CSV table of C-alpha atoms in Angstrom, one decimal:
chain,number,residue,atom,x,y,z
A,23,MET,CA,-20.8,3.8,-17.9
A,24,THR,CA,-18.3,2.4,-15.5
A,25,ASP,CA,-19.6,-0.3,-13.1
A,26,TYR,CA,-17.7,0.8,-9.9
A,27,PHE,CA,-19.4,-1.8,-7.8
A,28,LYS,CA,-18.1,-4.5,-10.1
A,29,LEU,CA,-14.6,-3.1,-10.0
A,30,VAL,CA,-14.6,-3.0,-6.2
A,31,THR,CA,-16.0,-6.5,-6.0
A,32,GLU,CA,-13.2,-7.8,-8.3
A,33,ALA,CA,-10.6,-6.0,-6.3
A,34,GLN,CA,-11.9,-7.6,-3.1
A,35,LYS,CA,-11.6,-11.0,-4.7
A,36,ARG,CA,-8.0,-10.4,-5.6
A,37,LEU,CA,-7.2,-9.0,-2.2
A,38,LYS,CA,-9.1,-11.6,-0.2
A,39,VAL,CA,-6.2,-14.0,0.3
A,40,HIS,CA,-3.4,-11.5,0.8
A,41,ALA,CA,-4.9,-8.5,2.7
A,42,HIS,CA,-5.7,-8.7,6.4
A,43,VAL,CA,-9.3,-8.1,7.5
A,44,THR,CA,-9.0,-4.9,9.6
A,45,PRO,CA,-11.5,-3.9,12.3
A,46,VAL,CA,-13.8,-0.9,12.2
A,47,VAL,CA,-14.2,0.7,15.6
A,48,THR,CA,-16.0,3.6,17.1
A,49,SER,CA,-15.4,5.9,20.0
A,50,GLN,CA,-18.4,6.7,22.3
A,51,THR,CA,-16.5,9.7,23.7
A,52,LEU,CA,-15.8,11.1,20.2
A,53,ASN,CA,-19.4,10.3,19.1
A,54,ARG,CA,-20.7,12.3,22.1
A,55,MET,CA,-18.3,15.2,21.5
A,56,LEU,CA,-19.3,15.5,17.8
A,57,ASP,CA,-22.9,14.4,18.2
A,58,ALA,CA,-22.3,12.0,15.4
A,59,ASP,CA,-21.4,8.4,14.7
A,60,VAL,CA,-17.7,8.3,13.8
A,61,PHE,CA,-16.1,5.1,12.5
A,62,PHE,CA,-12.4,4.3,12.3
A,63,LYS,CA,-11.1,1.7,9.8
A,64,CYS,CA,-8.0,0.4,11.5
A,65,GLU,CA,-5.7,0.0,8.5
A,66,ASN,CA,-2.7,0.3,10.8
A,67,PHE,CA,-3.3,-3.5,11.3
A,68,GLN,CA,-2.9,-4.1,7.6
A,69,ARG,CA,0.2,-5.7,6.1
A,70,MET,CA,3.1,-3.2,6.4
A,71,GLY,CA,0.8,-1.0,8.5
A,72,ALA,CA,-1.2,1.0,6.0
A,73,PHE,CA,-4.0,0.9,3.5
A,74,LYS,CA,-1.5,1.5,0.7
A,75,PHE,CA,-1.0,-2.3,0.5
A,76,ARG,CA,-4.5,-2.7,-0.9
A,77,GLY,CA,-4.0,-0.3,-3.8
A,78,ALA,CA,-0.5,-1.6,-4.6
A,79,PHE,CA,-1.7,-5.2,-4.6
A,80,ASN,CA,-4.8,-4.6,-6.6
A,81,ALA,CA,-2.8,-2.7,-9.3
A,82,MET,CA,0.3,-5.0,-9.4
A,83,SER,CA,-1.8,-8.2,-9.4
A,84,GLN,CA,-3.4,-7.1,-12.7
A,85,LEU,CA,-0.1,-6.7,-14.6
A,86,SER,CA,0.5,-8.9,-17.6
A,87,GLU,CA,3.3,-11.4,-17.4
A,88,GLU,CA,5.4,-9.2,-19.7
A,89,GLN,CA,4.8,-6.2,-17.4
A,90,LYS,CA,5.7,-8.3,-14.4
A,91,LYS,CA,9.0,-9.3,-16.0
A,92,ARG,CA,9.9,-5.7,-16.6
A,93,GLY,CA,9.3,-4.8,-13.0
A,94,VAL,CA,7.7,-1.9,-11.3
A,95,ILE,CA,9.3,1.5,-10.5
A,96,THR,CA,7.6,4.1,-8.3
A,97,HIS,CA,8.4,7.3,-6.3
A,98,SER,CA,7.6,7.5,-2.6
A,99,SER,CA,9.2,8.4,0.7
A,100,GLY,CA,6.9,6.3,2.8
A,101,ASN,CA,4.0,3.8,2.9
A,102,HIS,CA,3.5,3.5,-0.8
A,103,ALA,CA,7.2,2.6,-1.2
A,104,GLN,CA,6.8,-0.2,1.4
A,105,ALA,CA,3.6,-1.4,-0.1
A,106,VAL,CA,5.0,-1.7,-3.6
A,107,ALA,CA,8.1,-3.5,-2.3
A,108,LEU,CA,6.1,-6.0,-0.2
A,109,VAL,CA,3.7,-6.7,-3.1
A,110,GLY,CA,6.6,-7.1,-5.4
A,111,ARG,CA,8.0,-9.7,-3.0
A,112,LEU,CA,4.7,-11.5,-2.7
A,113,LEU,CA,4.1,-11.6,-6.5
A,114,GLY,CA,7.8,-12.1,-7.6
A,115,ILE,CA,8.0,-8.7,-9.3
A,116,GLN,CA,11.3,-6.8,-9.1
A,117,THR,CA,10.6,-3.3,-7.6
A,118,THR,CA,12.5,-0.1,-7.7
A,119,VAL,CA,11.7,2.9,-5.5
A,120,VAL,CA,13.0,6.4,-6.2
A,121,MET,CA,13.1,8.0,-2.7
A,122,PRO,CA,14.2,11.4,-1.6
A,123,ASP,CA,17.4,11.4,0.4
A,124,ASN,CA,15.6,13.0,3.4
A,125,ALA,CA,13.0,10.2,3.7
A,126,PRO,CA,12.8,8.7,7.1
A,127,ALA,CA,15.4,6.1,7.7
A,128,VAL,CA,12.8,3.6,9.1
A,129,LYS,CA,10.8,3.9,5.8
A,130,ARG,CA,13.9,3.4,3.7
A,131,LYS,CA,15.0,0.4,5.7
A,132,ALA,CA,11.6,-1.3,5.6
A,133,THR,CA,11.4,-0.7,1.8
A,134,GLU,CA,14.8,-2.4,1.3
A,135,GLN,CA,13.9,-5.2,3.7
A,136,TYR,CA,10.8,-6.0,1.6
A,137,GLY,CA,13.1,-6.4,-1.3
A,138,ALA,CA,13.0,-3.2,-3.3
A,139,THR,CA,16.0,-1.5,-4.8
A,140,VAL,CA,16.0,2.1,-3.5
A,141,ILE,CA,17.4,4.9,-5.6
A,142,ASP,CA,18.1,8.1,-3.8
A,143,TYR,CA,17.7,11.6,-5.2
A,144,ARG,CA,18.5,14.9,-3.7
A,145,ALA,CA,15.3,16.4,-2.2
A,146,CYS,CA,14.5,20.0,-2.9
A,147,ALA,CA,14.7,22.3,0.1
């Protein structure tokens, strides 16, 4: 049986130095409207602005040296692309992102600025 608590604990140890601790907040107004306690994990304060950093870092930090030398390639038009590119820069791993040609320009630019090679493909209509 998989020990998920152990896996989460190990991931937390890997991320501890690199991920920002982001706040959890609540809204009294929303709580009253819904008659419930609602919590928001503010991952918009995470590196590159999204929770995707956590998954990319956790996965890429576990690559073997041989795998790191080969680099990482992914497909994304947004936050995952930026996360993989940033983690690649932090860990010294060459990254390539296959991105649809209609991806937001701001996402493409950020991905390139983090150091990834972006390969365009024609998006289906």
